[in-house]
Amino acid sequence: MRRPPEARRVAPPTAGLPLRAADLLPGGDADLEGALARYLGLDAVQLECSGTAALVIALSVLHERAPQRDTVIVPAYTCPLVALAVARCGLRLALCDLLPDSLDLDPQALAALCDARTLAVLPTHLGGRLAAVAPARALARACGAWLIEDAAQALGARRDGRCVGADSDMAFFSLAVGKGLTLFEGGVLWVRDPALRAACRAMAARLAPPRPLL
């Protein structure tokens, strides 16, 4: 059955613009990483193939820095790809209860989970709805863990005029289909500490080394 003419004229919202040869070349102000960093108000970001890959890179670097820590605390209600990323890194997953009628981690439950084995705590912003991060940040720092904001569904969201994740150790965003800004697939990693930022660049090259074009 043929589609009606009006259906053929409508492009899906994630179809994007026609590809140009210049889109395949890096360069100056047209650089996507630079443009995203400016848009988010961050000093630098790292572009990856997915938000999941960005999380794998972040956790891999942190675990190398603190091999005695092997537990990642995530909300009990979250994207299943987060659990897959934790498993890919060979780490333990700990689920933290949420406050009633909320996406916020329950501070009491989180305090009971945080210990010397905690590598990272991942407060999560779902559907653009921002979760409270300050209590989780305080508890993570108290036990020596890092705080990674899962902002896969909150690219461009701001709190008090600042991009989500800007006050934490790391944050990652998604450019996958259905997100507010999409390349059909893609991810963005932000790292506060310059040394960790460089380590994440190096880790990305180790996990997925560039391959020559055939």
PDB file of C-alpha atoms in Angstrom:
ATOM      1  CA  MET A   1       0.000   0.000   0.000  1.00  0.00           C
ATOM      2  CA  ARG A   2       1.376   3.405  -0.971  1.00  0.00           C
ATOM      3  CA  ARG A   3       1.765   6.067   1.684  1.00  0.00           C
ATOM      4  CA  PRO A   4      -0.268   9.250   1.233  1.00  0.00           C
ATOM      5  CA  PRO A   5       1.759  12.174  -0.211  1.00  0.00           C
ATOM      6  CA  GLU A   6       1.684  14.104   3.077  1.00  0.00           C
ATOM      7  CA  ALA A   7       3.351  11.190   4.894  1.00  0.00           C
ATOM      8  CA  ARG A   8       6.227  11.184   2.416  1.00  0.00           C
ATOM      9  CA  ARG A   9       6.859  14.882   2.999  1.00  0.00           C
ATOM     10  CA  VAL A  10       7.151  14.688   6.794  1.00  0.00           C
ATOM     11  CA  ALA A  11      10.593  13.867   8.194  1.00  0.00           C
ATOM     12  CA  PRO A  12      10.844  12.384  11.690  1.00  0.00           C
ATOM     13  CA  PRO A  13      12.146  14.899  14.253  1.00  0.00           C
ATOM     14  CA  THR A  14      15.385  12.958  14.695  1.00  0.00           C
ATOM     15  CA  ALA A  15      16.172  12.582  10.996  1.00  0.00           C
ATOM     16  CA  GLY A  16      18.578  15.530  11.024  1.00  0.00           C
ATOM     17  CA  LEU A  17      19.842  17.618   8.131  1.00  0.00           C
ATOM     18  CA  PRO A  18      21.321  16.293   4.872  1.00  0.00           C
ATOM     19  CA  LEU A  19      24.928  15.142   5.250  1.00  0.00           C
ATOM     20  CA  ARG A  20      27.603  17.317   3.632  1.00  0.00           C
ATOM     21  CA  ALA A  21      31.205  16.372   2.945  1.00  0.00           C
ATOM     22  CA  ALA A  22      32.366  19.101   5.366  1.00  0.00           C
ATOM     23  CA  ASP A  23      30.414  17.403   8.160  1.00  0.00           C
ATOM     24  CA  LEU A  24      32.942  14.551   8.108  1.00  0.00           C
ATOM     25  CA  LEU A  25      35.923  16.827   8.718  1.00  0.00           C
ATOM     26  CA  PRO A  26      37.003  18.373  12.041  1.00  0.00           C
ATOM     27  CA  GLY A  27      37.628  22.060  12.167  1.00  0.00           C
ATOM     28  CA  GLY A  28      37.655  25.174  14.328  1.00  0.00           C
ATOM     29  CA  ASP A  29      34.362  26.617  15.472  1.00  0.00           C
ATOM     30  CA  ALA A  30      32.480  23.910  13.568  1.00  0.00           C
ATOM     31  CA  ASP A  31      33.897  21.313  15.953  1.00  0.00           C
ATOM     32  CA  LEU A  32      30.987  19.568  17.713  1.00  0.00           C
ATOM     33  CA  GLU A  33      32.825  19.123  21.005  1.00  0.00           C
ATOM     34  CA  GLY A  34      33.623  22.819  21.153  1.00  0.00           C
ATOM     35  CA  ALA A  35      30.079  23.793  20.215  1.00  0.00           C
ATOM     36  CA  LEU A  36      28.592  21.509  22.867  1.00  0.00           C
ATOM     37  CA  ALA A  37      30.976  22.798  25.537  1.00  0.00           C
ATOM     38  CA  ARG A  38      29.986  26.379  24.768  1.00  0.00           C
ATOM     39  CA  TYR A  39      26.290  25.514  24.733  1.00  0.00           C
ATOM     40  CA  LEU A  40      26.538  23.743  28.084  1.00  0.00           C
ATOM     41  CA  GLY A  41      28.794  26.376  29.619  1.00  0.00           C
ATOM     42  CA  LEU A  42      31.520  23.831  30.365  1.00  0.00           C
ATOM     43  CA  ASP A  43      35.231  24.209  29.707  1.00  0.00           C
ATOM     44  CA  ALA A  44      35.559  21.022  27.632  1.00  0.00           C
ATOM     45  CA  VAL A  45      33.602  17.885  26.789  1.00  0.00           C
ATOM     46  CA  GLN A  46      34.455  14.535  25.227  1.00  0.00           C
ATOM     47  CA  LEU A  47      32.292  13.172  22.426  1.00  0.00           C
ATOM     48  CA  GLU A  48      31.685   9.403  22.409  1.00  0.00           C
ATOM     49  CA  CYS A  49      29.568   6.940  20.439  1.00  0.00           C
ATOM     50  CA  SER A  50      26.918   6.735  23.189  1.00  0.00           C
ATOM     51  CA  GLY A  51      26.122   7.797  26.712  1.00  0.00           C
ATOM     52  CA  THR A  52      26.752   4.216  27.799  1.00  0.00           C
ATOM     53  CA  ALA A  53      30.240   4.319  26.297  1.00  0.00           C
ATOM     54  CA  ALA A  54      30.904   7.600  28.109  1.00  0.00           C
ATOM     55  CA  LEU A  55      29.962   5.957  31.413  1.00  0.00           C
ATOM     56  CA  VAL A  56      32.143   2.910  30.688  1.00  0.00           C
ATOM     57  CA  ILE A  57      35.113   5.201  30.040  1.00  0.00           C
ATOM     58  CA  ALA A  58      34.507   7.182  33.226  1.00  0.00           C
ATOM     59  CA  LEU A  59      34.141   4.101  35.436  1.00  0.00           C
ATOM     60  CA  SER A  60      37.170   2.405  33.882  1.00  0.00           C
ATOM     61  CA  VAL A  61      39.372   5.403  34.630  1.00  0.00           C
ATOM     62  CA  LEU A  62      38.101   5.759  38.193  1.00  0.00           C
ATOM     63  CA  HIS A  63      38.586   2.057  38.911  1.00  0.00           C
ATOM     64  CA  GLU A  64      42.178   2.261  37.704  1.00  0.00           C
ATOM     65  CA  ARG A  65      42.697   5.178  40.093  1.00  0.00           C
ATOM     66  CA  ALA A  66      41.080   3.343  43.010  1.00  0.00           C
ATOM     67  CA  PRO A  67      41.214  -0.422  42.358  1.00  0.00           C
ATOM     68  CA  GLN A  68      40.154  -1.179  45.934  1.00  0.00           C
ATOM     69  CA  ARG A  69      36.779   0.427  45.205  1.00  0.00           C
ATOM     70  CA  ASP A  70      34.450  -1.728  43.113  1.00  0.00           C
ATOM     71  CA  THR A  71      30.860  -0.657  43.861  1.00  0.00           C
ATOM     72  CA  VAL A  72      28.717   1.762  41.870  1.00  0.00           C
ATOM     73  CA  ILE A  73      25.550   3.042  43.541  1.00  0.00           C
ATOM     74  CA  VAL A  74      22.666   3.864  41.199  1.00  0.00           C
ATOM     75  CA  PRO A  75      18.971   4.624  41.685  1.00  0.00           C
ATOM     76  CA  ALA A  76      16.735   1.584  41.956  1.00  0.00           C
ATOM     77  CA  TYR A  77      14.758   3.077  39.063  1.00  0.00           C
ATOM     78  CA  THR A  78      17.049   3.889  36.161  1.00  0.00           C
ATOM     79  CA  CYS A  79      17.969   2.992  32.588  1.00  0.00           C
ATOM     80  CA  PRO A  80      19.085  -0.663  32.181  1.00  0.00           C
ATOM     81  CA  LEU A  81      22.062   0.483  30.103  1.00  0.00           C
ATOM     82  CA  VAL A  82      23.584   1.880  33.310  1.00  0.00           C
ATOM     83  CA  ALA A  83      23.662  -1.616  34.789  1.00  0.00           C
ATOM     84  CA  LEU A  84      25.188  -2.972  31.576  1.00  0.00           C
ATOM     85  CA  ALA A  85      27.943  -0.347  31.734  1.00  0.00           C
ATOM     86  CA  VAL A  86      28.753  -1.252  35.342  1.00  0.00           C
ATOM     87  CA  ALA A  87      28.869  -4.951  34.434  1.00  0.00           C
ATOM     88  CA  ARG A  88      31.077  -4.215  31.406  1.00  0.00           C
ATOM     89  CA  CYS A  89      33.615  -2.656  33.771  1.00  0.00           C
ATOM     90  CA  GLY A  90      33.552  -5.685  36.075  1.00  0.00           C
ATOM     91  CA  LEU A  91      32.128  -3.654  38.955  1.00  0.00           C
ATOM     92  CA  ARG A  92      29.409  -4.345  41.514  1.00  0.00           C
ATOM     93  CA  LEU A  93      26.014  -2.657  41.207  1.00  0.00           C
ATOM     94  CA  ALA A  94      24.247  -1.383  44.327  1.00  0.00           C
ATOM     95  CA  LEU A  95      20.658  -0.166  44.049  1.00  0.00           C
ATOM     96  CA  CYS A  96      19.563   2.732  46.223  1.00  0.00           C
ATOM     97  CA  ASP A  97      15.938   3.390  47.114  1.00  0.00           C
ATOM     98  CA  LEU A  98      14.320   6.642  46.043  1.00  0.00           C
ATOM     99  CA  LEU A  99      12.366   9.043  48.181  1.00  0.00           C
ATOM    100  CA  PRO A 100       8.571   8.523  47.907  1.00  0.00           C
ATOM    101  CA  ASP A 101       7.034  10.088  44.786  1.00  0.00           C
ATOM    102  CA  SER A 102      10.467  11.303  43.702  1.00  0.00           C
ATOM    103  CA  LEU A 103      13.473  10.543  41.526  1.00  0.00           C
ATOM    104  CA  ASP A 104      15.825  11.631  44.334  1.00  0.00           C
ATOM    105  CA  LEU A 105      18.074   9.117  46.051  1.00  0.00           C
ATOM    106  CA  ASP A 106      16.956   8.498  49.635  1.00  0.00           C
ATOM    107  CA  PRO A 107      19.790  10.023  51.729  1.00  0.00           C
ATOM    108  CA  GLN A 108      19.362   7.509  54.540  1.00  0.00           C
ATOM    109  CA  ALA A 109      19.447   4.544  52.171  1.00  0.00           C
ATOM    110  CA  LEU A 110      22.423   6.044  50.357  1.00  0.00           C
ATOM    111  CA  ALA A 111      24.323   6.631  53.594  1.00  0.00           C
ATOM    112  CA  ALA A 112      23.835   2.966  54.489  1.00  0.00           C
ATOM    113  CA  LEU A 113      25.288   1.886  51.129  1.00  0.00           C
ATOM    114  CA  CYS A 114      28.306   4.206  51.002  1.00  0.00           C
ATOM    115  CA  ASP A 115      31.497   2.669  52.347  1.00  0.00           C
ATOM    116  CA  ALA A 116      35.174   2.146  51.555  1.00  0.00           C
ATOM    117  CA  ARG A 117      34.278   0.010  48.506  1.00  0.00           C
ATOM    118  CA  THR A 118      32.126   2.674  46.865  1.00  0.00           C
ATOM    119  CA  LEU A 119      33.683   3.871  43.632  1.00  0.00           C
ATOM    120  CA  ALA A 120      30.958   6.201  42.377  1.00  0.00           C
ATOM    121  CA  VAL A 121      27.441   7.408  43.088  1.00  0.00           C
ATOM    122  CA  LEU A 122      25.161   8.154  40.113  1.00  0.00           C
ATOM    123  CA  PRO A 123      22.219  10.478  40.803  1.00  0.00           C
ATOM    124  CA  THR A 124      20.040  10.405  37.703  1.00  0.00           C
ATOM    125  CA  HIS A 125      17.954  13.009  35.893  1.00  0.00           C
ATOM    126  CA  LEU A 126      15.153  11.253  34.032  1.00  0.00           C
ATOM    127  CA  GLY A 127      12.961  12.732  31.331  1.00  0.00           C
ATOM    128  CA  GLY A 128      14.467  16.167  31.883  1.00  0.00           C
ATOM    129  CA  ARG A 129      13.262  16.157  35.496  1.00  0.00           C
ATOM    130  CA  LEU A 130      16.194  17.118  37.684  1.00  0.00           C
ATOM    131  CA  ALA A 131      17.056  15.028  40.710  1.00  0.00           C
ATOM    132  CA  ALA A 132      18.502  16.509  43.896  1.00  0.00           C
ATOM    133  CA  VAL A 133      22.255  16.083  43.717  1.00  0.00           C
ATOM    134  CA  ALA A 134      23.680  17.952  46.731  1.00  0.00           C
ATOM    135  CA  PRO A 135      22.885  15.247  49.360  1.00  0.00           C
ATOM    136  CA  ALA A 136      24.375  12.519  47.160  1.00  0.00           C
ATOM    137  CA  ARG A 137      27.456  14.649  46.476  1.00  0.00           C
ATOM    138  CA  ALA A 138      28.056  15.182  50.192  1.00  0.00           C
ATOM    139  CA  LEU A 139      27.704  11.479  50.998  1.00  0.00           C
ATOM    140  CA  ALA A 140      29.930  10.421  48.096  1.00  0.00           C
ATOM    141  CA  ARG A 141      32.689  12.801  49.143  1.00  0.00           C
ATOM    142  CA  ALA A 142      32.392  11.739  52.775  1.00  0.00           C
ATOM    143  CA  CYS A 143      33.273   8.152  51.834  1.00  0.00           C
ATOM    144  CA  GLY A 144      35.907   9.117  49.258  1.00  0.00           C
ATOM    145  CA  ALA A 145      33.841   8.196  46.192  1.00  0.00           C
ATOM    146  CA  TRP A 146      33.279  10.179  42.992  1.00  0.00           C
ATOM    147  CA  LEU A 147      29.934  11.622  41.961  1.00  0.00           C
ATOM    148  CA  ILE A 148      28.875  11.048  38.340  1.00  0.00           C
ATOM    149  CA  GLU A 149      25.650  12.717  37.255  1.00  0.00           C
ATOM    150  CA  ASP A 150      23.627  10.641  34.814  1.00  0.00           C
ATOM    151  CA  ALA A 151      22.251  13.438  32.649  1.00  0.00           C
ATOM    152  CA  ALA A 152      21.613  11.231  29.606  1.00  0.00           C
ATOM    153  CA  GLN A 153      18.053  12.571  29.471  1.00  0.00           C
ATOM    154  CA  ALA A 154      18.843  16.130  30.557  1.00  0.00           C
ATOM    155  CA  LEU A 155      21.145  17.650  27.944  1.00  0.00           C
ATOM    156  CA  GLY A 156      20.862  21.433  28.267  1.00  0.00           C
ATOM    157  CA  ALA A 157      19.035  21.365  31.607  1.00  0.00           C
ATOM    158  CA  ARG A 158      20.256  23.915  34.123  1.00  0.00           C
ATOM    159  CA  ARG A 159      20.010  24.462  37.836  1.00  0.00           C
ATOM    160  CA  ASP A 160      20.586  27.976  39.190  1.00  0.00           C
ATOM    161  CA  GLY A 161      21.821  28.968  35.738  1.00  0.00           C
ATOM    162  CA  ARG A 162      24.492  26.246  35.583  1.00  0.00           C
ATOM    163  CA  CYS A 163      24.497  23.105  33.477  1.00  0.00           C
ATOM    164  CA  VAL A 164      23.600  19.934  35.344  1.00  0.00           C
ATOM    165  CA  GLY A 165      26.786  18.116  36.290  1.00  0.00           C
ATOM    166  CA  ALA A 166      28.884  21.275  36.475  1.00  0.00           C
ATOM    167  CA  ASP A 167      29.262  20.993  40.256  1.00  0.00           C
ATOM    168  CA  SER A 168      30.030  17.259  40.312  1.00  0.00           C
ATOM    169  CA  ASP A 169      33.114  15.215  39.453  1.00  0.00           C
ATOM    170  CA  MET A 170      31.739  13.934  36.151  1.00  0.00           C
ATOM    171  CA  ALA A 171      28.577  13.968  34.081  1.00  0.00           C
ATOM    172  CA  PHE A 172      27.481  12.260  30.898  1.00  0.00           C
ATOM    173  CA  PHE A 173      24.785  13.087  28.367  1.00  0.00           C
ATOM    174  CA  SER A 174      23.160  11.183  25.505  1.00  0.00           C
ATOM    175  CA  LEU A 175      22.662  12.200  21.883  1.00  0.00           C
ATOM    176  CA  ALA A 176      20.664   9.061  21.081  1.00  0.00           C
ATOM    177  CA  VAL A 177      17.448   9.007  19.100  1.00  0.00           C
ATOM    178  CA  GLY A 178      14.579  10.569  21.006  1.00  0.00           C
ATOM    179  CA  LYS A 179      16.763  12.894  23.071  1.00  0.00           C
ATOM    180  CA  GLY A 180      16.416  16.681  22.975  1.00  0.00           C
ATOM    181  CA  LEU A 181      19.487  16.986  20.752  1.00  0.00           C
ATOM    182  CA  THR A 182      20.214  13.872  18.743  1.00  0.00           C
ATOM    183  CA  LEU A 183      22.680  12.545  16.204  1.00  0.00           C
ATOM    184  CA  PHE A 184      20.630   9.311  16.263  1.00  0.00           C
ATOM    185  CA  GLU A 185      23.382   7.971  18.550  1.00  0.00           C
ATOM    186  CA  GLY A 186      26.169   9.557  20.530  1.00  0.00           C
ATOM    187  CA  GLY A 187      27.280  10.529  24.008  1.00  0.00           C
ATOM    188  CA  VAL A 188      29.043  13.376  25.787  1.00  0.00           C
ATOM    189  CA  LEU A 189      31.331  13.103  28.812  1.00  0.00           C
ATOM    190  CA  TRP A 190      32.339  15.995  31.062  1.00  0.00           C
ATOM    191  CA  VAL A 191      35.121  15.623  33.635  1.00  0.00           C
ATOM    192  CA  ARG A 192      35.995  18.319  36.163  1.00  0.00           C
ATOM    193  CA  ASP A 193      39.591  17.349  37.024  1.00  0.00           C
ATOM    194  CA  PRO A 194      42.028  18.007  34.133  1.00  0.00           C
ATOM    195  CA  ALA A 195      44.142  14.936  34.953  1.00  0.00           C
ATOM    196  CA  LEU A 196      41.086  12.673  34.970  1.00  0.00           C
ATOM    197  CA  ARG A 197      39.901  14.361  31.789  1.00  0.00           C
ATOM    198  CA  ALA A 198      43.137  13.457  30.033  1.00  0.00           C
ATOM    199  CA  ALA A 199      42.915   9.925  31.414  1.00  0.00           C
ATOM    200  CA  CYS A 200      39.404   9.581  29.967  1.00  0.00           C
ATOM    201  CA  ARG A 201      40.695  10.640  26.550  1.00  0.00           C
ATOM    202  CA  ALA A 202      43.419   8.030  26.771  1.00  0.00           C
ATOM    203  CA  MET A 203      40.978   5.368  28.019  1.00  0.00           C
ATOM    204  CA  ALA A 204      38.667   6.003  25.064  1.00  0.00           C
ATOM    205  CA  ALA A 205      41.567   5.364  22.688  1.00  0.00           C
ATOM    206  CA  ARG A 206      42.481   2.178  24.570  1.00  0.00           C
ATOM    207  CA  LEU A 207      38.955   0.761  24.598  1.00  0.00           C
ATOM    208  CA  ALA A 208      38.201   1.638  20.968  1.00  0.00           C
ATOM    209  CA  PRO A 209      41.441   2.382  19.105  1.00  0.00           C
ATOM    210  CA  PRO A 210      41.057   4.190  15.794  1.00  0.00           C
ATOM    211  CA  ARG A 211      40.943   1.915  12.754  1.00  0.00           C
ATOM    212  CA  PRO A 212      42.209   2.875   9.311  1.00  0.00           C
ATOM    213  CA  LEU A 213      39.593   3.277   6.636  1.00  0.00           C
ATOM    214  CA  LEU A 214      39.408   0.310   4.285  1.00  0.00           C
TER     215      LEU A 214
END
